[in-house]
Amino acid sequence: TAPTAPVVAISPASPSDAATLRAVISADATDADADPITYRYEWLQNGAVQADLTGDYVIGDRTAEGDTWTLNVYPSDGKAEGAPGSSMATVGNIVPTAPVIHIDPTAPVGGDDLTLVFATPADDANGDVLTQNIEWYQDGVRNSSWDGKSSIDGIYVDGGETFRAVVTVSDGASDPVVVEASVAVANTVPEITSVAISPTDPTDTD
């Protein structure tokens, strides 16, 4: 009697690009004759058998975004091979890493130029081309005339205002990654630098 099919799965169940795929047997095959059981692994990439892959894993440099991998695990009792346990997984997209940003200076005063600094740029492990959009908000209101700019001229920066930059990064495949940075502009107290009495030689009616 041929052994029964094992219960198998591909791990991870939702792999990303360049992930190593592993065969997991969650329930072993059984044999009515109590013969010892061995397994034969078969991997299919997009429906095509990969004859050189005979082990219980596929290394990451063989997996690419959009590929569908099928795993068949055939049980054998040394006399007959049973029906395989099967599993399937589709390689998905890796979401881009978010950039690390801040606005310089971090404690501005009125009249200071504001610059959006990318301390760490966004990155995409798949090598996808990234699009990056910058939006600016002044006291909570978006100013579309500043969209895409990396700096704001100090003539628009007054004490007591808050400026916020929102950066949206997309690889065209996954949901966009959104990060933001903001600064509050300190209000400078007016200061008298000099005082004088005029006329300098007043009479009793001046």
XYZ file of N, CA and C in Angstrom, residues 39-187:
447
model
N 10.956 11.079 1.795
C 10.262 12.099 0.983
C 11.119 12.535 -0.196
N 10.418 12.841 -1.288
C 11.055 13.437 -2.461
C 10.430 14.811 -2.689
N 11.303 15.824 -2.803
C 10.831 17.204 -2.949
C 10.870 17.634 -4.409
N 9.795 18.280 -4.831
C 9.711 18.809 -6.193
C 9.259 20.275 -6.112
N 10.024 21.147 -6.770
C 9.702 22.577 -6.782
C 9.375 23.003 -8.207
N 8.299 23.783 -8.358
C 7.902 24.311 -9.658
C 7.871 25.842 -9.579
N 8.525 26.476 -10.533
C 8.521 27.940 -10.636
C 7.635 28.335 -11.810
N 6.534 29.002 -11.492
C 5.573 29.402 -12.520
C 5.140 28.213 -13.378
N 4.949 27.058 -12.717
C 4.454 25.862 -13.392
C 5.514 24.981 -13.995
N 6.770 25.432 -14.002
C 7.853 24.644 -14.604
C 8.670 23.959 -13.515
N 8.842 22.654 -13.644
C 9.623 21.895 -12.668
C 11.083 22.351 -12.706
N 11.643 22.629 -11.527
C 13.055 22.997 -11.400
C 13.829 21.743 -11.008
N 14.375 21.065 -12.019
C 14.969 19.744 -11.808
C 16.157 19.782 -10.860
N 16.827 20.927 -10.756
C 18.008 20.985 -9.901
C 17.663 21.235 -8.436
N 16.384 21.514 -8.156
C 15.969 21.757 -6.773
C 15.329 20.491 -6.219
N 16.093 19.738 -5.457
C 15.607 18.462 -4.938
C 15.579 18.428 -3.412
N 15.966 19.539 -2.783
C 15.979 19.593 -1.324
C 14.728 20.248 -0.777
N 14.755 20.540 0.509
C 13.571 21.092 1.169
C 13.598 22.621 1.246
N 14.392 23.276 0.387
C 14.424 24.734 0.391
C 14.812 25.255 -0.998
N 14.518 26.543 -1.222
C 14.931 27.262 -2.433
C 15.638 28.523 -1.969
N 16.882 28.713 -2.372
C 17.637 29.877 -1.901
C 17.057 31.161 -2.499
N 17.276 32.263 -1.777
C 16.627 33.529 -2.108
C 16.961 34.094 -3.475
N 18.144 33.788 -4.021
C 18.472 34.386 -5.318
C 17.712 33.735 -6.475
N 16.892 32.724 -6.179
C 16.049 32.111 -7.213
C 14.630 32.667 -7.199
N 14.270 33.410 -6.151
C 12.898 33.900 -6.021
C 12.836 35.359 -6.433
N 11.822 35.689 -7.218
C 11.659 37.057 -7.716
C 10.206 37.481 -7.596
N 10.011 38.781 -7.465
C 8.672 39.342 -7.313
C 7.748 38.876 -8.447
N 6.564 38.410 -8.092
C 5.574 37.976 -9.065
C 5.610 36.493 -9.376
N 6.683 35.799 -8.983
C 6.782 34.357 -9.236
C 5.786 33.578 -8.377
N 5.262 32.500 -8.945
C 4.450 31.554 -8.178
C 5.230 30.253 -8.046
N 5.423 29.822 -6.792
C 6.171 28.595 -6.520
C 5.222 27.530 -5.980
N 5.382 26.327 -6.503
C 4.597 25.181 -6.039
C 5.543 24.142 -5.467
N 5.175 23.604 -4.321
C 5.948 22.550 -3.673
C 5.139 21.267 -3.667
N 5.743 20.198 -4.162
C 5.160 18.862 -4.066
C 6.112 17.972 -3.262
N 5.572 17.328 -2.231
C 6.385 16.420 -1.417
C 5.795 15.020 -1.569
N 6.566 14.132 -2.230
C 6.102 12.775 -2.509
C 6.608 11.824 -1.423
N 5.708 11.053 -0.791
C 6.135 10.064 0.197
C 6.433 8.715 -0.475
N 7.420 8.022 0.047
C 7.740 6.695 -0.487
C 8.054 5.749 0.657
N 7.564 4.525 0.499
C 7.870 3.490 1.513
C 8.942 2.527 1.009
N 9.601 2.914 -0.094
C 10.657 2.068 -0.666
C 10.138 1.105 -1.707
N 8.812 0.934 -1.773
C 8.213 0.041 -2.758
C 7.256 0.789 -3.684
N 6.581 1.794 -3.099
C 5.632 2.587 -3.889
C 5.683 4.036 -3.415
N 5.445 4.941 -4.374
C 5.411 6.373 -4.055
C 3.961 6.823 -4.011
N 3.607 7.508 -2.944
C 2.242 7.967 -2.783
C 1.988 9.315 -3.421
N 0.740 9.757 -3.351
C 0.366 11.077 -3.868
C 1.063 12.158 -3.044
N 1.422 13.273 -3.677
C 2.172 14.286 -2.941
C 1.280 15.171 -2.081
N 1.883 15.727 -1.041
C 1.306 16.868 -0.364
C 1.801 18.109 -1.081
N 0.918 19.088 -1.291
C 1.280 20.241 -2.106
C 0.991 21.547 -1.388
N 1.753 22.562 -1.779
C 1.540 23.914 -1.263
C 1.984 24.894 -2.342
N 1.440 26.132 -2.281
C 1.748 27.130 -3.290
C 1.931 28.485 -2.606
N 2.847 29.284 -3.145
C 3.078 30.635 -2.617
C 3.485 31.557 -3.761
N 3.026 32.802 -3.694
C 3.385 33.812 -4.688
C 4.301 34.839 -4.044
N 5.407 35.109 -4.716
C 6.383 36.054 -4.185
C 5.868 37.471 -4.379
N 5.770 38.201 -3.278
C 5.234 39.556 -3.325
C 6.306 40.621 -3.392
N 5.859 41.844 -3.262
C 6.734 43.004 -3.353
C 7.235 43.409 -1.973
N 8.477 43.892 -1.910
C 9.019 44.440 -0.679
C 8.700 45.925 -0.635
N 8.066 46.364 0.444
C 7.725 47.781 0.592
C 9.009 48.589 0.770
N 9.126 49.746 0.114
C 10.334 50.561 0.280
C 10.529 50.981 1.745
N 11.780 51.161 2.121
C 12.057 51.698 3.452
C 11.759 53.189 3.451
N 11.285 53.690 4.586
C 10.941 55.106 4.691
C 12.204 55.952 4.853
N 12.230 57.137 4.259
C 13.369 58.024 4.502
C 13.316 58.586 5.916
N 14.460 58.957 6.423
C 14.542 59.644 7.720
C 14.770 61.123 7.425
N 13.851 61.975 7.875
C 13.909 63.389 7.507
C 13.818 64.280 8.743
N 14.291 65.518 8.593
C 14.053 66.559 9.580
C 14.170 67.913 8.889
N 13.667 68.937 9.538
C 13.735 70.293 8.994
C 14.833 71.049 9.729
N 15.675 71.707 8.953
C 16.797 72.461 9.504
C 16.578 73.956 9.261
N 16.787 74.836 10.266
C 17.209 74.521 11.636
C 16.075 73.903 12.440
N 16.434 73.175 13.473
C 15.424 72.504 14.279
C 14.707 73.454 15.230
N 15.313 74.638 15.481
C 14.665 75.645 16.333
C 14.755 76.998 15.633
N 14.000 77.174 14.553
C 14.118 78.405 13.762
C 13.451 79.601 14.437
N 13.858 80.786 13.984
C 13.193 82.026 14.356
C 12.707 82.680 13.079
N 11.866 83.683 13.226
C 11.340 84.361 12.052
C 12.445 84.856 11.137
N 12.273 84.618 9.837
C 13.262 85.040 8.851
C 14.258 83.973 8.463
N 14.310 82.862 9.207
C 15.235 81.779 8.866
C 14.733 81.020 7.638
N 15.665 80.614 6.759
C 15.326 79.680 5.687
C 15.106 78.297 6.303
N 14.108 77.574 5.806
C 13.846 76.213 6.267
C 14.256 75.227 5.185
N 15.017 74.206 5.558
C 15.505 73.211 4.603
C 15.095 71.815 5.047
N 14.515 71.053 4.144
C 14.153 69.663 4.418
C 15.377 68.789 4.177
N 15.831 68.121 5.236
C 17.055 67.320 5.165
C 16.691 65.837 5.171
N 17.238 65.083 4.195
C 17.057 63.629 4.139
C 18.286 62.988 4.779
N 18.182 62.703 6.088
C 19.306 62.090 6.795
C 19.589 60.700 6.238
N 18.521 59.967 5.914
C 18.637 58.652 5.276
C 17.609 58.594 4.150
N 18.025 58.389 2.905
C 17.062 58.353 1.800
C 16.243 57.063 1.808
N 15.116 57.091 1.115
C 14.309 55.884 0.933
C 15.085 54.881 0.080
N 14.773 53.589 0.290
C 15.475 52.549 -0.463
C 14.494 51.442 -0.824
N 14.726 50.793 -1.954
C 13.860 49.709 -2.386
C 14.705 48.472 -2.668
N 14.466 47.412 -1.897
C 15.265 46.188 -2.027
C 15.047 45.493 -3.362
N 13.893 45.766 -4.002
C 13.633 45.146 -5.304
C 14.348 45.860 -6.440
N 14.857 47.047 -6.154
C 15.463 47.846 -7.211
C 14.450 48.614 -8.035
N 13.191 48.702 -7.535
C 12.176 49.463 -8.263
C 12.520 50.951 -8.239
N 12.116 51.661 -9.299
C 12.306 53.105 -9.353
C 11.298 53.759 -8.407
N 11.797 54.604 -7.505
C 10.943 55.245 -6.511
C 10.557 56.652 -6.959
N 9.300 57.009 -6.704
C 8.852 58.387 -6.873
C 8.684 58.995 -5.486
N 9.027 60.271 -5.392
C 9.014 60.936 -4.085
C 8.337 62.289 -4.211
N 7.325 62.515 -3.402
C 6.566 63.762 -3.456
C 6.697 64.497 -2.129
N 6.893 65.830 -2.200
C 7.038 66.656 -1.003
C 5.900 67.662 -0.952
N 5.217 67.730 0.194
C 4.176 68.722 0.418
C 4.520 69.525 1.663
N 4.203 70.819 1.627
C 4.470 71.695 2.771
C 3.157 72.239 3.323
N 3.107 72.326 4.652
C 1.941 72.886 5.351
C 2.415 74.015 6.268
N 1.688 75.129 6.218
C 1.990 76.284 7.051
C 0.807 76.512 7.986
N 1.059 76.326 9.296
C -0.019 76.409 10.288
C -1.189 75.497 9.919
N -0.852 74.298 9.457
C -1.867 73.294 9.166
C -2.521 73.412 7.809
N -2.182 74.444 7.042
C -2.790 74.654 5.723
C -1.753 74.365 4.643
N -2.113 73.490 3.705
C -1.174 73.141 2.649
C -0.943 74.317 1.707
N 0.322 74.547 1.388
C 0.697 75.566 0.404
C 1.230 74.841 -0.819
N 0.371 74.648 -1.814
C 0.738 73.845 -2.984
C 1.841 74.484 -3.813
N 2.043 75.802 -3.657
C 3.099 76.459 -4.428
C 4.485 76.006 -3.976
N 4.569 75.401 -2.790
C 5.850 74.896 -2.287
C 6.031 73.405 -2.550
N 5.034 72.733 -3.127
C 5.135 71.297 -3.371
C 6.382 70.969 -4.190
N 7.078 69.936 -3.758
C 8.268 69.490 -4.471
C 9.535 70.223 -4.093
N 9.417 71.303 -3.314
C 10.601 72.075 -2.947
C 11.266 71.478 -1.707
N 12.572 71.619 -1.655
C 13.306 71.108 -0.499
C 13.610 72.203 0.516
N 13.223 73.455 0.213
C 13.473 74.532 1.162
C 12.420 75.621 1.009
N 12.257 76.399 2.088
C 11.330 77.530 2.117
C 12.137 78.784 2.432
N 11.967 79.816 1.617
C 12.691 81.071 1.818
C 12.251 81.731 3.125
N 13.215 82.330 3.823
C 12.942 82.937 5.108
C 11.949 84.086 5.081
N 11.717 84.681 3.908
C 10.767 85.797 3.843
C 9.345 85.325 4.135
N 9.109 84.010 4.043
C 7.780 83.456 4.319
C 7.676 82.881 5.734
N 8.754 82.995 6.489
C 8.813 82.361 7.805
C 8.673 83.425 8.889
N 7.557 83.387 9.600
C 7.303 84.345 10.671
C 7.276 83.639 12.023
N 7.624 84.388 13.069
C 7.594 83.850 14.411
C 6.202 83.409 14.813
N 6.137 82.301 15.550
C 4.864 81.778 16.020
C 4.190 80.807 15.073
N 4.731 80.639 13.857
C 4.124 79.729 12.885
C 4.702 78.319 13.024
N 3.962 77.347 12.499
C 4.417 75.963 12.451
C 4.494 75.514 10.997
N 5.598 74.882 10.630
C 5.784 74.372 9.271
C 5.940 72.850 9.331
N 5.265 72.169 8.401
C 5.301 70.705 8.354
C 5.543 70.249 6.915
N 6.497 69.330 6.759
C 6.783 68.737 5.448
C 6.328 67.287 5.454
N 5.596 66.882 4.418
C 5.110 65.519 4.278
C 5.743 64.912 3.024
N 6.429 63.797 3.195
C 7.100 63.123 2.080
C 6.418 61.788 1.824
N 5.996 61.571 0.572
C 5.345 60.326 0.166
C 6.242 59.599 -0.833
N 6.569 58.345 -0.527
C 7.452 57.538 -1.379
C 6.670 56.343 -1.910
N 6.791 56.079 -3.210
C 6.073 54.951 -3.810
C 6.975 54.215 -4.797
N 6.815 52.869 -4.806
C 7.526 52.053 -5.799
C 6.595 51.630 -6.932
N 5.346 52.125 -6.893
C 4.388 51.806 -7.946
C 3.700 50.479 -7.780
N 4.084 49.719 -6.729
C 3.497 48.392 -6.547
C 2.787 48.260 -5.205
N 3.386 48.801 -4.165
C 2.809 48.688 -2.827
C 2.212 50.023 -2.397
N 1.536 50.012 -1.254
C 0.986 51.258 -0.729
C 2.123 52.238 -0.449
N 1.903 53.532 -0.725
C 2.964 54.521 -0.495
C 3.375 54.583 0.969
N 4.634 54.923 1.181
C 5.176 55.146 2.519
C 5.173 56.648 2.766
N 4.602 57.066 3.903
C 4.471 58.492 4.200
C 5.190 58.815 5.505
N 6.050 59.838 5.470
C 6.717 60.331 6.674
C 6.582 61.852 6.704
N 6.750 62.432 7.878
C 6.645 63.877 7.987
C 7.560 64.415 9.068
N 7.841 65.723 8.956
C 8.659 66.419 9.944
C 8.094 67.823 10.102
N 8.213 68.367 11.290
C 7.667 69.701 11.523
C 8.553 70.483 12.482
N 8.435 71.809 12.407
C 9.139 72.695 13.335
C 8.211 73.843 13.712
N 8.394 74.356 14.917
C 7.679 75.555 15.363
C 8.664 76.710 15.351
N 8.255 77.804 14.713
C 9.126 78.977 14.610
C 8.951 79.811 15.874
N 10.058 80.068 16.562
C 10.005 80.845 17.792
C 9.661 82.303 17.477
N 8.858 82.895 18.341
C 8.509 84.304 18.190
C 9.554 85.157 18.915
